[in-house]
Amino acid sequence: MQYMDNYRPLTLEEKKKKDRERAERDAEMRARNNRMGLAIFQGSWIMAFVCLAIVYLVMGAVPGWRPAEGHRPDALLPTIATLILLTSSWLARSGWRAVTRDDVQKFLSQWMIAIVLSGVFVVIMMTQFFAISPTETDIQYVELYRLMIAYHAIHAVIIGYMMVQVWRYGRAGHYHSDNHWSVEAGLKLQYFVTAAWLIFYAVLYLT
Amino acid sequence: MATTQHQQSSNSATFGISLVSIIIFGVAMVIFGLVIGGVFTAKILPEQASEQAIATDGLFQVLLTIGSMVFFLVQGLLLISVIRFRHRPNDVTDGPNIHGNVTLEIVWTIIPSAIVVVLAILSYVVWQSNSAPQDQPNFVNGEPITINARGQRFAWTFEYVTNVELPAEEAGAVTVQNDGEESAPEMVSFTTNELHAYAGQNIELQMQTADVIHSFWIPAMRVKQDLLPGKETTIRFTPIATEEGFPYTTLQGPFDLLLEENGTRETRSFGDSTQLIVRVIGEESGGNLTRVQLDTGLQALVDSNLIGPKYARYRLNCAELCGGGHGEMYSYLIVHPDEESYLAAFYDGRVDAVLNPPADPILQGERAITAYACAGCHTLDALGWSGMTGPALNGIGDRAGGRAGSTGVSNGAEYIVQSIRHPQDYYVPGYNGVIMPVHDSTDDNTNTYMSQSDLIGIVAYLCSQTASGDITDSTCGLESWQAENNTLTDPAAVISELQALSDPYQE
Amino acid sequence: MATISVPIGERQTQSMPHWTEYFRWTVDHKIIGVQYGVTAFVFFLVGGALAMLIRWELLTPALDTMASGTAYNQLFTIHGTIMIFLFVIPMWGAFGNYLIPLQLGAGDMAFPWLNAFAFWLIPPAGILVIMGYFVGQAEAGWTAYPPLSTLFSGDGQTLWAMGAHLLGFSSILGSINFLVTILNMRPEGMSIWKMPLFCWAQMATSTIAVMATPFLAGALTLMLLDRVGGTSFFDATQGGDVLLWQNVFWFYSHPAVYIMILPGMGVLSEVLSVHSRKPIFGYRMIGLSSMAIAIVGFFVWAHHMFTSLQPELRIPFMVTTMIIAVPTGIKIFSWIGTLWGGKIRFTSAMLFSLGFLSMFVIGGISGVMLAAIPFNYQVHDTYFVVSHFHFVLFGGAVFAIYSGLYHWFPKVTGRMLNETLGRIHFVLTYLGFFFTFFPMHMAGMLGMPRRVAVYAPELQTWNVIISIFSFILGISTFVFVGNAIWSVARGRRAGANPWRALTLEWATTSPPPAWNFDEPPIPFEDPYGYGTDAATAYLDAIDRTFGVPEPPRPNITGGNSPEALPSPAGD
């Protein structure tokens, strides 16, 4: 039972206090908004990958659609690439944790390796893109296979570019334990790249 | 607090409603539903011309009855509310603070759920019985035949693979020899632009499309199925005799029609080759004359002796957008009263034409042309075509000679050959951006394959299409094109002349 | 008694932003909302003009007005695309943008920049779609089924797909914004169960949009590759599968129907309660049924494919489709429960909401009929379907849009719309709509396929009736346009809270200042708690703080009748 007189004229002292509280609340809300917005975007856009994965599974259910055993792409290099990507994510994560502890040097080195590994992943998958060539019977399969790899690579490259930007800002000393949202966002987008790839990896090489 | 208000007021949520008024409203609702369902089901659906239609309409009557009750319930409550609870002038109070009523909310969740469960079960039962394979599908003369329906932008063709064996010497020419295996005997097959059946025949169509998705729909049969590229789909239905009976007949020329238009009567004569489909209304003048209705809606009188075998006729639509001529992609289902008339009026004649092909290339062409999807885009009154996507073929025999000059070919017949084999070589003014497929003669597995012999017949037939009906008016420019009694005097010469003309176009 | 929280003090009237503000990049959610709304309405007029051409062509059973069947196909393709992607969905974006922060007492959306970006994707997308006319417009219908759309349709189809891609992306970004704002930025004291139902509806809608729209993106990517990239995902002659498109497309596009109707249901929940001066009946059931529709809506897509799907897969989709009638029914009965016992004021906003109720129920009934597979075989892809979805999308969404426009126009502009013109608009729209679309049921059942310019001559009578009333419906739009233009300049001053509504958007000046609220507003304990002393006191306090509406001026406004003035609910 409180009477909330929020429209009462305020004294200067009260006003300052109120403004300060408001600024704090706003900053806190912005941080919450950013996290939630990014999470929803990830949950949403991963659906595009799920869509392509389902397309692959539906078409793959038709007998004779996939190439015969001997002609299917070798899973060895993609598996190595997947492990590299996982390592990259893990390193990016430890880089972000270093920033939260104000260990900027460690962040820069970890983050750099993560970017390089991500680049290695893209290069390996590009070789896979060209390694397979369509024959008379599996033209559909090859088209979809290439589409999925390329579609993922586009995301990996764009997000890799964002991570490079984060690294450059980090080197300029922008990030510390109180300001690391951009690093966190970069990390989460790298998670997104990894999760999207794991979906593709599972349907392309394990089914 | 809010909760106490809620409980107090929920008792008064039904204020002003007595049991009597609920009962009156409920009875009115049921009566309304039954009346609407009973009266309108038959009126807003087309003729019930198949066994499937009877079951479907029964389901629709249930849906309409329940739907009308829901309609009455909602609109009635709405009307009562806005009249009874309208705002009165000078009343400045708010309505009662009622937030809901759990009992009511449960009721209006459970009752609709129960209704849709019942409807789902009922629909399933009807669906099951309508789409299940039937006994004795496509039986003719006690044996099954195969009917393939083919959709092509923008026409339907129906291929009948009969149960009559093709004589060995003819079959050998086309039978593909499988290594060592004994191939099944080749059957007589023919193709039509209209689908024929007889009342009580269980029809089962195997459907393929040549290009895009089409959808086979006969409103009077209540059936629909898409034709999907790369797949074969099946549709089943059983036409029956309806109350309307079999009102249509084909008038075979020559005959005179006494046309009635805006109160005036006018006699119009029709030539030898005319076939006119009319709907018989009844006999007049003591049975000498019969009143008929044309497709245009005009009524006319005709000599009763000219009325041939009668049949029922139902429009057959394409229901899936397939391009510019989608609306013109329709045909008809012809239902003959019984198997004898089906055999006499349709089947036996077609089989006979395959077994004993006519020597006259015009007659050959008239048969052959219906195997192709020309009807969808071209208008040709003699065959009942009304397509608008391509140039009209009425009187093509008069124009062909003139066109030959503008395209640089030797004569009118060659112009027609060129138009079929290489449609993109010359565009009729106003029909640029041609979508007619190239009919080549190389690969008989392609959708647009046309054999040389079919081509020759079709060209001869089109050359004979003159406005006057007299085939000697043709401007095709063939030397051997001589006629007596409107029939070619030397068919073999025409064929060989056309053969020579069209050989260069063979690929 | 309940806590009484009242704002006190005097506030000055605000004026609308300078008109040039509306043509610039801005991050003010209110300006963006108006930008969305006006853009969408302009596209509504374009799409409506195309519809008039369609009806003109259908006056006769032969092809006459249009040069060719292809030109006719382009008409309805672009009509459908504009109405769905460029009118209804952005229009709900307009309402969401303008109202969500205000209803939540927030200063702006969670991501103002993203909000502006999402809007500015729409005009280029619209231009792309219309540009198709210069390169061979799309002619495969708004559903763009391959192989017609991939192997035959003109290059406009490529632009169409790119435009739809942009619009889908815009829709995703807008929806992320809505969701974060709704979930994160509610004021103290407003739990999710005390949120206005419009926000509930937008939450359900946005959930659908973020989950389903990526599937549209996937499908359009495949289509674009087929058209320009040389692939053959939908070309059966190369081993492609045409049903693939139908499945993926409808997996987005059926939920998209709910994207178009759920916010309308939210508008209805607001308007019916306010204008009958009675709390909404069954708040939780209405909110939850929105979510139920959103979720079940993901499992009904294949009912668009009853004539093409493998037969054994058809039955499950019939069952789910029928189930979705239940939450819809809950809403309709709850709204009638809201009306029952109220003090119904026949304002234009209320009339359109009542119109929605009576028309939408017909769309619901024909929806259940369509779900019954044997009957579906008869009416699938016919005018029955055309009628059904216009009852849902015009009788539903457009009526709700009009209702919302009459209801919130005073908040946006600070002036009331003319009530007399509003009633004329309603009567013309209601009758024009009903007699345009109801006879289409009959035409469809009797054998008229949809998307045809040439039809059986015996159906001409029905089509002439339909066309005549459709022209009346077309004309009725201009009554509204005239009313809006006149009222923006000369309408009666609305005051902060002309309808005496309890939701927070009314607890600030009309139009609100750029920062929305001078102080964080205090929500009333129940957004629909009409009929209590506490509510009356709260509303009186708002009136005292922000001023009351200008009384009607019959001699100037052209006859606003006294009862149209929302009389005070208390005192």
GROMACS .gro file of C-alpha atoms in nm, chain A residues 1-4 6-7 18 22 25 29 32-34 36-37 40-41 43-45 47-48 50-52 54-55 58-59 65 139-140 143-144 147 151, chain C residues 3-4 6-8 11 110-111 172 176 179-180 183-185 210-211 214-215 217-218 222 225 230-233 238-240 244 248 519-520 522 546:
model
   72
    1MET     CA    1   0.000   0.000   0.000
    2GLN     CA    2   0.212   0.284  -0.118
    3TYR     CA    3   0.105   0.607  -0.278
    4MET     CA    4   0.330   0.657  -0.576
    6ASN     CA    5   0.588   1.010  -0.929
    7TYR     CA    6   0.463   1.332  -1.084
   18LYS     CA    7   1.683   0.980  -0.965
   22ARG     CA    8   1.771   0.583  -1.412
   25ARG     CA    9   1.881   0.099  -1.486
   29MET     CA   10   1.848  -0.296  -1.944
   32ARG     CA   11   1.993  -0.745  -2.100
   33ASN     CA   12   1.833  -0.638  -2.427
   34ASN     CA   13   2.150  -0.704  -2.621
   36MET     CA   14   1.833  -1.147  -2.536
   37GLY     CA   15   1.818  -0.994  -2.882
   40ILE     CA   16   1.661  -1.467  -3.031
   41PHE     CA   17   1.839  -1.382  -3.355
   43GLY     CA   18   1.751  -1.910  -3.246
   44SER     CA   19   1.573  -1.760  -3.542
   45TRP     CA   20   1.844  -1.768  -3.805
   47MET     CA   21   1.619  -2.217  -3.858
   48ALA     CA   22   1.746  -2.135  -4.206
   50VAL     CA   23   1.758  -2.641  -4.006
   51CYS     CA   24   1.549  -2.577  -4.317
   52LEU     CA   25   1.832  -2.676  -4.550
   54ILE     CA   26   1.551  -3.090  -4.353
   55VAL     CA   27   1.553  -3.037  -4.729
   58VAL     CA   28   1.373  -3.520  -4.723
   59MET     CA   29   1.544  -3.545  -5.059
   65TRP     CA   30   1.928  -3.986  -5.466
  139ILE     CA   31   2.355  -3.385  -5.984
  140GLN     CA   32   2.088  -3.295  -5.727
  143GLU     CA   33   2.407  -2.911  -5.592
  144LEU     CA   34   2.261  -2.934  -5.245
  147LEU     CA   35   2.486  -2.508  -5.149
  151TYR     CA   36   2.579  -2.113  -4.737
  717THR     CA   37  -0.381   0.034  -0.470
  718ILE     CA   38  -0.466   0.360  -0.635
  720VAL     CA   39  -0.251   0.825  -0.995
  721PRO     CA   40  -0.038   1.066  -1.188
  722ILE     CA   41  -0.095   1.427  -1.088
  725ARG     CA   42   0.101   1.857  -1.885
  824ALA     CA   43   1.490  -0.220  -2.735
  825PHE     CA   44   1.693  -0.162  -3.055
  886ILE     CA   45   1.266  -1.108  -3.857
  890ILE     CA   46   1.332  -0.967  -3.256
  893LEU     CA   47   1.009  -0.979  -2.849
  894VAL     CA   48   1.297  -0.822  -2.657
  897LEU     CA   49   0.998  -0.956  -2.253
  898ASN     CA   50   1.251  -0.714  -2.111
  899MET     CA   51   1.112  -0.364  -2.090
  924VAL     CA   52   1.135  -1.546  -3.595
  925MET     CA   53   1.081  -1.922  -3.612
  928PRO     CA   54   1.401  -1.838  -4.203
  929PHE     CA   55   1.223  -2.122  -4.383
  931ALA     CA   56   1.455  -1.754  -4.671
  932GLY     CA   57   1.565  -2.114  -4.730
  936LEU     CA   58   1.667  -2.250  -5.352
  939LEU     CA   59   1.952  -2.056  -5.736
  944GLY     CA   60   2.170  -2.309  -6.286
  945THR     CA   61   2.065  -2.557  -6.018
  946SER     CA   62   1.757  -2.775  -6.052
  947PHE     CA   63   1.611  -2.833  -5.706
  952GLN     CA   64   1.666  -3.315  -6.359
  953GLY     CA   65   1.559  -3.515  -6.055
  954GLY     CA   66   1.424  -3.222  -5.856
  958LEU     CA   67   0.979  -2.961  -5.176
  962VAL     CA   68   0.893  -2.545  -4.720
 1233GLU     CA   69   0.820   1.019  -1.578
 1234PRO     CA   70   0.804   0.639  -1.578
 1236ILE     CA   71   0.261   0.367  -1.326
 1260PHE     CA   72  -0.321   1.580  -1.939
   0.00000   0.00000   0.00000
